[in-house]
PDB file of C-alpha atoms and ligand atoms in Angstrom:
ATOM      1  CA  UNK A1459     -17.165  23.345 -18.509  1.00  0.00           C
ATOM      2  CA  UNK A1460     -13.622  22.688 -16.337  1.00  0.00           C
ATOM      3  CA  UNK A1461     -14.274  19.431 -14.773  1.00  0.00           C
ATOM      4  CA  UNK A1462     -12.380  19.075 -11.449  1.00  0.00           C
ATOM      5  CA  UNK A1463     -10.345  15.469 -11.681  1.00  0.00           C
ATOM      6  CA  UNK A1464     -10.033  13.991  -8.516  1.00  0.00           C
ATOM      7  CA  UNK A1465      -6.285  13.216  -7.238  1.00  0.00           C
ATOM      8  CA  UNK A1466      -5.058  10.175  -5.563  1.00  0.00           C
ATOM      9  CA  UNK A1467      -2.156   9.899  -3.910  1.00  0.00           C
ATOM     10  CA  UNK A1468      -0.779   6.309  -4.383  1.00  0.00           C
ATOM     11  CA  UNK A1469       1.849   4.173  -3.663  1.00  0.00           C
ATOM     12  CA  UNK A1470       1.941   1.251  -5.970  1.00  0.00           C
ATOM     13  CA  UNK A1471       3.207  -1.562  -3.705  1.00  0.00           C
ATOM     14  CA  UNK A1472       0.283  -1.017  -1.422  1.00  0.00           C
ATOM     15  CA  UNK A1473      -2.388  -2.830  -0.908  1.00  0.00           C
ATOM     16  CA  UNK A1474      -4.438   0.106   0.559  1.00  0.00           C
ATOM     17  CA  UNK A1475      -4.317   2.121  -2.902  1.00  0.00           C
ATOM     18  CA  UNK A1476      -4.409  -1.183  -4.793  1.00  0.00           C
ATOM     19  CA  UNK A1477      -8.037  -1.306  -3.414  1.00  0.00           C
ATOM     20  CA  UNK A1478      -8.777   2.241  -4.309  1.00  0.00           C
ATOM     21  CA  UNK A1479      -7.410   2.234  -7.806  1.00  0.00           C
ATOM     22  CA  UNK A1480      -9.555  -1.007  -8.772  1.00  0.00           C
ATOM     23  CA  UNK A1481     -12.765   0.613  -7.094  1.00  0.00           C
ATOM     24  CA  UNK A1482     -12.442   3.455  -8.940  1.00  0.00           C
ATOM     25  CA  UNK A1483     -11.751   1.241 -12.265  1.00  0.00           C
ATOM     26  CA  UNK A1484     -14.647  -0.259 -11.439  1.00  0.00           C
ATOM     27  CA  UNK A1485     -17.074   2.918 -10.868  1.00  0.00           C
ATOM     28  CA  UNK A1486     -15.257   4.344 -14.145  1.00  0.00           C
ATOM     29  CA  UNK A1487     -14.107   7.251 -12.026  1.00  0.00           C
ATOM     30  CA  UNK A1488     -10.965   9.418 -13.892  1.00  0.00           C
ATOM     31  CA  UNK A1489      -8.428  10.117 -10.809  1.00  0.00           C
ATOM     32  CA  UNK A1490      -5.103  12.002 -11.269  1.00  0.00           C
ATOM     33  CA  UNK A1491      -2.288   9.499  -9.458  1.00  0.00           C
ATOM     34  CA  UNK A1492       0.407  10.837  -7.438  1.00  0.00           C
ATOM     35  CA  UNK A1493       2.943   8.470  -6.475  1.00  0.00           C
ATOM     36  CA  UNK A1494       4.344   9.054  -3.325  1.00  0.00           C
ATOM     37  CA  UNK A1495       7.690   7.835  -2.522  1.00  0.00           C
ATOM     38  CA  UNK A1496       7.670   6.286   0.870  1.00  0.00           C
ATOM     39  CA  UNK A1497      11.328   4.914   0.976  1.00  0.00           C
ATOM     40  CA  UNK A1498      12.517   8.452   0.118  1.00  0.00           C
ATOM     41  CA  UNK A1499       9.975   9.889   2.704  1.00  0.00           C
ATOM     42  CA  UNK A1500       7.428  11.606   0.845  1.00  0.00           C
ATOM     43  CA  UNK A1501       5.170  10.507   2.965  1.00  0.00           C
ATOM     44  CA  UNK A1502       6.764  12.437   6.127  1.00  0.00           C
ATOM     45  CA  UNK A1503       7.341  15.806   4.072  1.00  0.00           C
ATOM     46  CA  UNK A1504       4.997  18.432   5.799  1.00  0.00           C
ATOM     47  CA  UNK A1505       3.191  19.071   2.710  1.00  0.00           C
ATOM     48  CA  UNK A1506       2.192  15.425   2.830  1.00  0.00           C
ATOM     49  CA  UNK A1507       1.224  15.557   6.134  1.00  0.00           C
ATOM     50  CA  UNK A1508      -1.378  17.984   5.626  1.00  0.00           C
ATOM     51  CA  UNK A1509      -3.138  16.112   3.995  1.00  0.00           C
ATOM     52  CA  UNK A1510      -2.471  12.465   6.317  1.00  0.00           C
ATOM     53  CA  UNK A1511      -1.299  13.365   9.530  1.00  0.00           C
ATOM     54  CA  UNK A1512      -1.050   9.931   9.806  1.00  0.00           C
ATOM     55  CA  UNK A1513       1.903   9.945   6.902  1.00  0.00           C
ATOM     56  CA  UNK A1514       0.157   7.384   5.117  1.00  0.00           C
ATOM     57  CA  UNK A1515      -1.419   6.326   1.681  1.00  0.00           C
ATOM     58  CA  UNK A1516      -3.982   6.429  -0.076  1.00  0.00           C
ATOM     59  CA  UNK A1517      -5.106  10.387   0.199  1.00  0.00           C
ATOM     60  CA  UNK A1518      -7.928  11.555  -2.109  1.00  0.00           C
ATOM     61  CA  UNK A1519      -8.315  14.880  -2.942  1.00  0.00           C
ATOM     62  CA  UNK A1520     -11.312  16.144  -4.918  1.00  0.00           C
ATOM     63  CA  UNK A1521     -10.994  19.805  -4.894  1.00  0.00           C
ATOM     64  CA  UNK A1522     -10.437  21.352  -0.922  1.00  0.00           C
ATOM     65  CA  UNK A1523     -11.928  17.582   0.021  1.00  0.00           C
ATOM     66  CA  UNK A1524      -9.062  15.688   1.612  1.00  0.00           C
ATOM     67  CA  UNK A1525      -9.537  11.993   3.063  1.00  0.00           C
ATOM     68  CA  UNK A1526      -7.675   9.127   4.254  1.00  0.00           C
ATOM     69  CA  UNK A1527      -8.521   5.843   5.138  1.00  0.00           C
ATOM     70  CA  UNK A1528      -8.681   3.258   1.776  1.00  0.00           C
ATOM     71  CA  UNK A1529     -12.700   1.908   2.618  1.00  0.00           C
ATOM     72  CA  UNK A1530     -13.747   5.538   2.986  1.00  0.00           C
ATOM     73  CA  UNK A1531     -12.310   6.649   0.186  1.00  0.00           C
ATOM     74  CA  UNK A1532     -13.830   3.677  -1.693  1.00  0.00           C
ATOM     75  CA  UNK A1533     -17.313   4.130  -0.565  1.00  0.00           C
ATOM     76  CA  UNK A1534     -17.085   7.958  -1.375  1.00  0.00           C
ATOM     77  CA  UNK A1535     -15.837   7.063  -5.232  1.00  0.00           C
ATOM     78  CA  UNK A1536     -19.000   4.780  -4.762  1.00  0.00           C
ATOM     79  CA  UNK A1537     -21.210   7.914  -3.711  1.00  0.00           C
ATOM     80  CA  UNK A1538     -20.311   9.846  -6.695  1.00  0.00           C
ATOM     81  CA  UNK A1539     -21.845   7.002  -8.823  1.00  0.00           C
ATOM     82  CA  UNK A1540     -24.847   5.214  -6.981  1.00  0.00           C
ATOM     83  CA  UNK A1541     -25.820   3.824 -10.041  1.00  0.00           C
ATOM     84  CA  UNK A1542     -22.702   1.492 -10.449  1.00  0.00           C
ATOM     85  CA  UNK A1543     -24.122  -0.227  -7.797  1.00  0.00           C
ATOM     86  CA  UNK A1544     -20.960  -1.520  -5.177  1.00  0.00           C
ATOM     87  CA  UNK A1545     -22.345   0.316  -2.352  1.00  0.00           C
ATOM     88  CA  UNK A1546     -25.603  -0.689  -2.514  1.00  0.00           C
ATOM     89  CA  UNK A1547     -28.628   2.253  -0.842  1.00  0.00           C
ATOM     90  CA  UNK A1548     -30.761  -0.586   0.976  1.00  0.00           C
ATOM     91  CA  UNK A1549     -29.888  -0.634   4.474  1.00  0.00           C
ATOM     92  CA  UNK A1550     -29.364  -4.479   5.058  1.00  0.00           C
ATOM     93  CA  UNK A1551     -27.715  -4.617   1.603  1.00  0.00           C
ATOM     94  CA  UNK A1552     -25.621  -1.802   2.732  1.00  0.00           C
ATOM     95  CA  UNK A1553     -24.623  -3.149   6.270  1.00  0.00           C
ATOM     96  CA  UNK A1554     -23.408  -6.804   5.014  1.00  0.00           C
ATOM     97  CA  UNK A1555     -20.852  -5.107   2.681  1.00  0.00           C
ATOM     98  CA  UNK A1556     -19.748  -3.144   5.681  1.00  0.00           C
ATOM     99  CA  UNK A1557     -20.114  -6.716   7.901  1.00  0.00           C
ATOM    100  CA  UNK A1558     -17.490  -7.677   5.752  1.00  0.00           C
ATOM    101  CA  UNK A1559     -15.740  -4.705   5.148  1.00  0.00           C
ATOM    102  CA  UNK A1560     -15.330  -4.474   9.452  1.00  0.00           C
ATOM    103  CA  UNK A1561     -14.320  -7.963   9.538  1.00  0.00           C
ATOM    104  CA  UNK A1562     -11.611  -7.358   6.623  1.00  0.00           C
ATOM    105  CA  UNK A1563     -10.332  -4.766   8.053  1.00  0.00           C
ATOM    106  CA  UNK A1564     -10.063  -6.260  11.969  1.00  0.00           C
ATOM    107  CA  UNK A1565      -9.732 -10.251  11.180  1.00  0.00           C
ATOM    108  CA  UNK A1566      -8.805 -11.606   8.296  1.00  0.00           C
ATOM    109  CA  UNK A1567      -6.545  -8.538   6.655  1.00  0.00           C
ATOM    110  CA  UNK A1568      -4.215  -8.353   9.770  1.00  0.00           C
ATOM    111  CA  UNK A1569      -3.679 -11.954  10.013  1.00  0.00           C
ATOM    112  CA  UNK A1570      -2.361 -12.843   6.249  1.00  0.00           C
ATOM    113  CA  UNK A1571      -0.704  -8.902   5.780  1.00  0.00           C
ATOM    114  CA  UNK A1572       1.634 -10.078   9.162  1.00  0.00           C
ATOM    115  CA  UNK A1573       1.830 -13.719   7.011  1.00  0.00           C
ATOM    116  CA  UNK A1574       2.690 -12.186   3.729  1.00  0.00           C
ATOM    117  CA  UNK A1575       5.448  -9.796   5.932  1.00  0.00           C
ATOM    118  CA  UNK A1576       7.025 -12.706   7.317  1.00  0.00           C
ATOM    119  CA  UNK A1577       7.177 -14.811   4.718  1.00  0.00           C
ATOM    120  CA  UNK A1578       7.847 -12.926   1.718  1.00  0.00           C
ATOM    121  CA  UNK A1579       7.773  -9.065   2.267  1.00  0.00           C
ATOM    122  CA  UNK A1580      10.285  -9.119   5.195  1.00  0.00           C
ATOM    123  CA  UNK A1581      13.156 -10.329   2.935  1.00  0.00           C
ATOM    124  CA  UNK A1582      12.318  -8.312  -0.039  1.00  0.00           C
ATOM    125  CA  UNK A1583      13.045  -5.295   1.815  1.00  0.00           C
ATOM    126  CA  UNK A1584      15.979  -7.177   3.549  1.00  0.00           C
ATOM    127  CA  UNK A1585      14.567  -6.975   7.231  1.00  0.00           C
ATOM    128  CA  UNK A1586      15.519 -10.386   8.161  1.00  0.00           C
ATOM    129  CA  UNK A1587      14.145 -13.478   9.087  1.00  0.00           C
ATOM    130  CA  UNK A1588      10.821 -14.817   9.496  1.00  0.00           C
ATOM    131  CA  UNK A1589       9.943 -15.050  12.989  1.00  0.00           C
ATOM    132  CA  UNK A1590       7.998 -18.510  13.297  1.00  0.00           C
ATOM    133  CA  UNK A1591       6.298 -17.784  16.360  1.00  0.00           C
ATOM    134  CA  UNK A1592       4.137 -15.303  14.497  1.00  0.00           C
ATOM    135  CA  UNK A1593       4.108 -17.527  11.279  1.00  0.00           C
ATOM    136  CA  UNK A1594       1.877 -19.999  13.702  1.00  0.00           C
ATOM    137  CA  UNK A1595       0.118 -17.726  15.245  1.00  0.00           C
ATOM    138  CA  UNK A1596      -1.249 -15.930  12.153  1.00  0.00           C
ATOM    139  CA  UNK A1597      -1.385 -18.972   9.805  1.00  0.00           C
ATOM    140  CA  UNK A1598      -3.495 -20.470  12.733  1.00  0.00           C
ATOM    141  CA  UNK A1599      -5.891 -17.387  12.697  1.00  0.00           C
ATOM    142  CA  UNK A1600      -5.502 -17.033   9.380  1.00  0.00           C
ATOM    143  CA  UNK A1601      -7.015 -20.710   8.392  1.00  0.00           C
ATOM    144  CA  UNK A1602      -9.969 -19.987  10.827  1.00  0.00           C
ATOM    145  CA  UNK A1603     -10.830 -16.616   8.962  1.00  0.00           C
ATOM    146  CA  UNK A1604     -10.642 -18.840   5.771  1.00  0.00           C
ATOM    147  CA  UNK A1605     -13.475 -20.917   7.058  1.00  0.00           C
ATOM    148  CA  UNK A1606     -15.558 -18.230   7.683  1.00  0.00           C
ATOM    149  CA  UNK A1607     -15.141 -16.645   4.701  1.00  0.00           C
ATOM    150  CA  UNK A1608     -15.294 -20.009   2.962  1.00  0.00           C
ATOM    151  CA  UNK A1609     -18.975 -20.743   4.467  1.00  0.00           C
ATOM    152  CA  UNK A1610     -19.951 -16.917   3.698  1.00  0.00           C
ATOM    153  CA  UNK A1611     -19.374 -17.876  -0.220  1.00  0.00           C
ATOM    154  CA  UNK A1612     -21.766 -20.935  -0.036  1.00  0.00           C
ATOM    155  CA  UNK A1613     -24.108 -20.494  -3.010  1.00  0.00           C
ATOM    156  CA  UNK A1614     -23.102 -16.802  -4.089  1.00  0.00           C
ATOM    157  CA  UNK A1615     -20.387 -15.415  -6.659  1.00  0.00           C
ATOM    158  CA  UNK A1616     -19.705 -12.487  -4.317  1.00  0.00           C
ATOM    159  CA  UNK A1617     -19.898 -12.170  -0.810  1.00  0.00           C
ATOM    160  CA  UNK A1618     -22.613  -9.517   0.151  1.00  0.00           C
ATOM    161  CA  UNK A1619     -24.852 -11.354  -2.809  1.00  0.00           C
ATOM    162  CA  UNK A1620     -23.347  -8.768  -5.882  1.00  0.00           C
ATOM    163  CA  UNK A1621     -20.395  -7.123  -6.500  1.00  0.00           C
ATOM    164  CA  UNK A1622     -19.464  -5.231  -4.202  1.00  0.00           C
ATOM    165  CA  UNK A1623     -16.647  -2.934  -2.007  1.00  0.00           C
ATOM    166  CA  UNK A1624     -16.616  -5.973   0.140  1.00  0.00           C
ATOM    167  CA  UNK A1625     -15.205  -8.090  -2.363  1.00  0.00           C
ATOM    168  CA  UNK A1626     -12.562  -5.761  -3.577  1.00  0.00           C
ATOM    169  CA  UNK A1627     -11.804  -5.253  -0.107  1.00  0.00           C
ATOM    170  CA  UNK A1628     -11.274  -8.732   0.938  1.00  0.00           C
ATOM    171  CA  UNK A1629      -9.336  -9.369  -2.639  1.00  0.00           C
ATOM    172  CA  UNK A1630      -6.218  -7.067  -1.894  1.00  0.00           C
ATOM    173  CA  UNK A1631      -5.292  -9.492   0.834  1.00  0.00           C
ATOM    174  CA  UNK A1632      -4.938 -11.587  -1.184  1.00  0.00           C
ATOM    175  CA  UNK A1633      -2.231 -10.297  -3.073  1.00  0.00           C
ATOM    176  CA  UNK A1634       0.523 -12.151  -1.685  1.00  0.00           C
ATOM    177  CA  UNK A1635      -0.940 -15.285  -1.161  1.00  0.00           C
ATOM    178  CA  UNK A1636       1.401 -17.587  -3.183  1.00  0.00           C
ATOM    179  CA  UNK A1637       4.335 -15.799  -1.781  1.00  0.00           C
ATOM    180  CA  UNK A1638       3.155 -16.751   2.098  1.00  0.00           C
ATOM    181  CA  UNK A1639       2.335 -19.973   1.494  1.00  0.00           C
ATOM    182  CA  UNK A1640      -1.549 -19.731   1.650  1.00  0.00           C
ATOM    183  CA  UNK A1641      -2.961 -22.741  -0.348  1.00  0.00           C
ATOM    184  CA  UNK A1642      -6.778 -22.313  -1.428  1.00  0.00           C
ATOM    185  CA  UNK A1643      -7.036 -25.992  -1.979  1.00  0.00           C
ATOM    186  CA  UNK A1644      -8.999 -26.678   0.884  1.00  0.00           C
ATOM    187  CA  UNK A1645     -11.264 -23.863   0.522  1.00  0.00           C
ATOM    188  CA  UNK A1646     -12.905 -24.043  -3.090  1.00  0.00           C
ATOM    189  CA  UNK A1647     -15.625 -21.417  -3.198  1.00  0.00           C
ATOM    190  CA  UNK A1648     -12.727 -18.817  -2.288  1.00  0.00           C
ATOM    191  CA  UNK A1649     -10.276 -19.935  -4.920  1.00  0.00           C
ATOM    192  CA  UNK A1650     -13.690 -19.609  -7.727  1.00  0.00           C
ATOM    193  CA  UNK A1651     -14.079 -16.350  -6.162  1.00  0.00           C
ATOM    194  CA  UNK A1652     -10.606 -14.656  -6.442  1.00  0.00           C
ATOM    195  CA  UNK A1653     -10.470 -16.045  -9.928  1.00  0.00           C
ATOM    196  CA  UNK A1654     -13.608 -14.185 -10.625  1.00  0.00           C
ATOM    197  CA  UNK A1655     -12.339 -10.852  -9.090  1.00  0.00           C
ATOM    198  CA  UNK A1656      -9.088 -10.982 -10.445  1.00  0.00           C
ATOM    199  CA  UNK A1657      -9.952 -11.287 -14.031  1.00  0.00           C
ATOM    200  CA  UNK A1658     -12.276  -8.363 -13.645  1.00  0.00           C
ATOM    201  CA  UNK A1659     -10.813  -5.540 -16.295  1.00  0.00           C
ATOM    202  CA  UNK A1660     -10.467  -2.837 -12.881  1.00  0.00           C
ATOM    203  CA  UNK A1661      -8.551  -5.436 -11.076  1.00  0.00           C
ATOM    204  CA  UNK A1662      -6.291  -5.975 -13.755  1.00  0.00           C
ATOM    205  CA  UNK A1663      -5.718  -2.368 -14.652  1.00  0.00           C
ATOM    206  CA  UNK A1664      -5.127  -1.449 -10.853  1.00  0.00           C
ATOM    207  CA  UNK A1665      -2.980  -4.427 -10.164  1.00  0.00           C
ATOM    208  CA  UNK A1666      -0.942  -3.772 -13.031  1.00  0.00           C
ATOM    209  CA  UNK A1667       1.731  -1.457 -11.296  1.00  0.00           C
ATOM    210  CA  UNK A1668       1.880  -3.204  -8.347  1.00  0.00           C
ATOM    211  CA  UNK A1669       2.628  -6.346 -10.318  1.00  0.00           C
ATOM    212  CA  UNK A1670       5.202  -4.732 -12.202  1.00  0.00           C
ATOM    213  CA  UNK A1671       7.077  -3.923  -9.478  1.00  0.00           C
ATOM    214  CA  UNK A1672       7.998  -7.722  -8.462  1.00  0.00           C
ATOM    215  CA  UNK A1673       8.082  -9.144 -11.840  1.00  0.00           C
TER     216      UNK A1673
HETATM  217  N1  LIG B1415      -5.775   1.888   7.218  1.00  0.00           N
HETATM  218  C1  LIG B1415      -5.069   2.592   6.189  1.00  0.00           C
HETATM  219  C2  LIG B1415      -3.695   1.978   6.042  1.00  0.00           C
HETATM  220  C3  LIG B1415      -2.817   2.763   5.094  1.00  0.00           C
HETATM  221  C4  LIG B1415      -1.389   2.199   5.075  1.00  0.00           C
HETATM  222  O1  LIG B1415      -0.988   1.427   5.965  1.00  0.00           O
HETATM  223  N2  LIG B1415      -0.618   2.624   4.065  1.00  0.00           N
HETATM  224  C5  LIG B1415       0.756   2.182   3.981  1.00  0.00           C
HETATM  225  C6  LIG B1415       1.023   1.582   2.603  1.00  0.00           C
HETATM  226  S1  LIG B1415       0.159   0.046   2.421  1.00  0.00           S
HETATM  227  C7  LIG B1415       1.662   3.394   4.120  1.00  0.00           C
HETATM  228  O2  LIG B1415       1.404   4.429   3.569  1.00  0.00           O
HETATM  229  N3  LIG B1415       2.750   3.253   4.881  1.00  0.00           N
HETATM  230  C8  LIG B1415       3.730   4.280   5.033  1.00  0.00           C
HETATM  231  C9  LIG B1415       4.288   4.361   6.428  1.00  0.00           C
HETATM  232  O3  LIG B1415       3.631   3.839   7.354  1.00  0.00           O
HETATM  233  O4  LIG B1415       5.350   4.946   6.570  1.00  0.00           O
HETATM  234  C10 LIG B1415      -5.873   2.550   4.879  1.00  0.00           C
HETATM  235  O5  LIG B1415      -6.622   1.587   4.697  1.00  0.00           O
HETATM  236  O6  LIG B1415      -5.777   3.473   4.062  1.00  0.00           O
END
């Protein structure tokens, strides 16, 4: 039997397919990776588009199935295998991973991305200077998110109770957190709880490209 492998089309500085690739890892789902190349504006070729109007990675395709958006992708790779678990069927299981899959996405993922752009991505791509109004502002924010997500740790490995798209969610902002100055001292559950994500085998197989491109 032909067995239809789903395609992802990836980028692998971003975050957003970071996330993907290590849920799918994870689930033990096969995907075919496309790399698009967004300097050289792949992304803005019409073929592209029609798949992401909004000219942006990730894309999955599984067959005529196209979608966008990195947590909907991830909690479809989670559909195909309910069994793994991440996505849990219960519905108050189900609605704290997307508690703090919203509050990823809204809170604390804007505040350290626009850290990690001033601080370290903005000269690696040679756009100039750090603008240290913003630096406050979202180092501010960003230390009150910390708190929150701190306290949400308090007795628990992972943050919805198990494993779970939450937690690989909330680890790709992570990513840059040495490189914008973001010290985990002060907040102790999250640093045992990175370190727990990170050395998971999907984490380290997705991360590996992305890694490879700053080493
Ligand atoms: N909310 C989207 C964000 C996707 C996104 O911002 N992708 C970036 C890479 S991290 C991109 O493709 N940027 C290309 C561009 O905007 O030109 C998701 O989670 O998938």
């Amino acid at each position: 039997m032909l067995v239809n492998v789903m395609r992802l089309y990836n980028a692998n500085f971003s975050p957003n397919a970071l996330r993907v690739r290590a849920v799918a890892h994870e689930l033990g789902v096969e995907l075919e990776i496309v790399e698009v190349d967004i300097r050289a504006g792949d992304n803005r070729a019409a073929e592209f588009l029609a798949r992401n109007p909004n000219a942006k990675v990730p894309v999955l395709e599984d067959g005529n199935f196209v979608l966008w958006e990195s947590r909907a992708i991830c909690a479809y790779l989670a559909g195909i295998r309910p069994e793994a678990g991440p996505y849990p069927d219960g519905l108050k299981a189900r609605t704290l991973v997307d508690q703090w899959a919203w509050w990823q996405a809204i809170h604390l993922g804007p505040a350290m991305q626009k850290l990690s752009f001033e601080l370290f991505l903005k000269e690696k791509f040679g756009m100039g200077d750090p603008d240290p109004t913003v630096v406050e502002a979202e180092r501010k924010a960003t230390d009150q998110f910390l708190a929150v997500l701190e306290t949400g740790l308090d007795n628990r490995d992972w943050i919805a109770g198990t494993l779970s798209l939450a937690d690989f969610y909330l680890a790709t902002t992570f990513m840059y957190r040495d490189q914008a100055g973001i010290s985990l001292d002060e907040f102790p559950r999250i640093a045992g709880w990175i370190g727990r994500l990170e050395a998971r085998d999907s984490w380290q197989k997705a991360v590996a490209p992305l890694l490879a491109l700053f080493a």
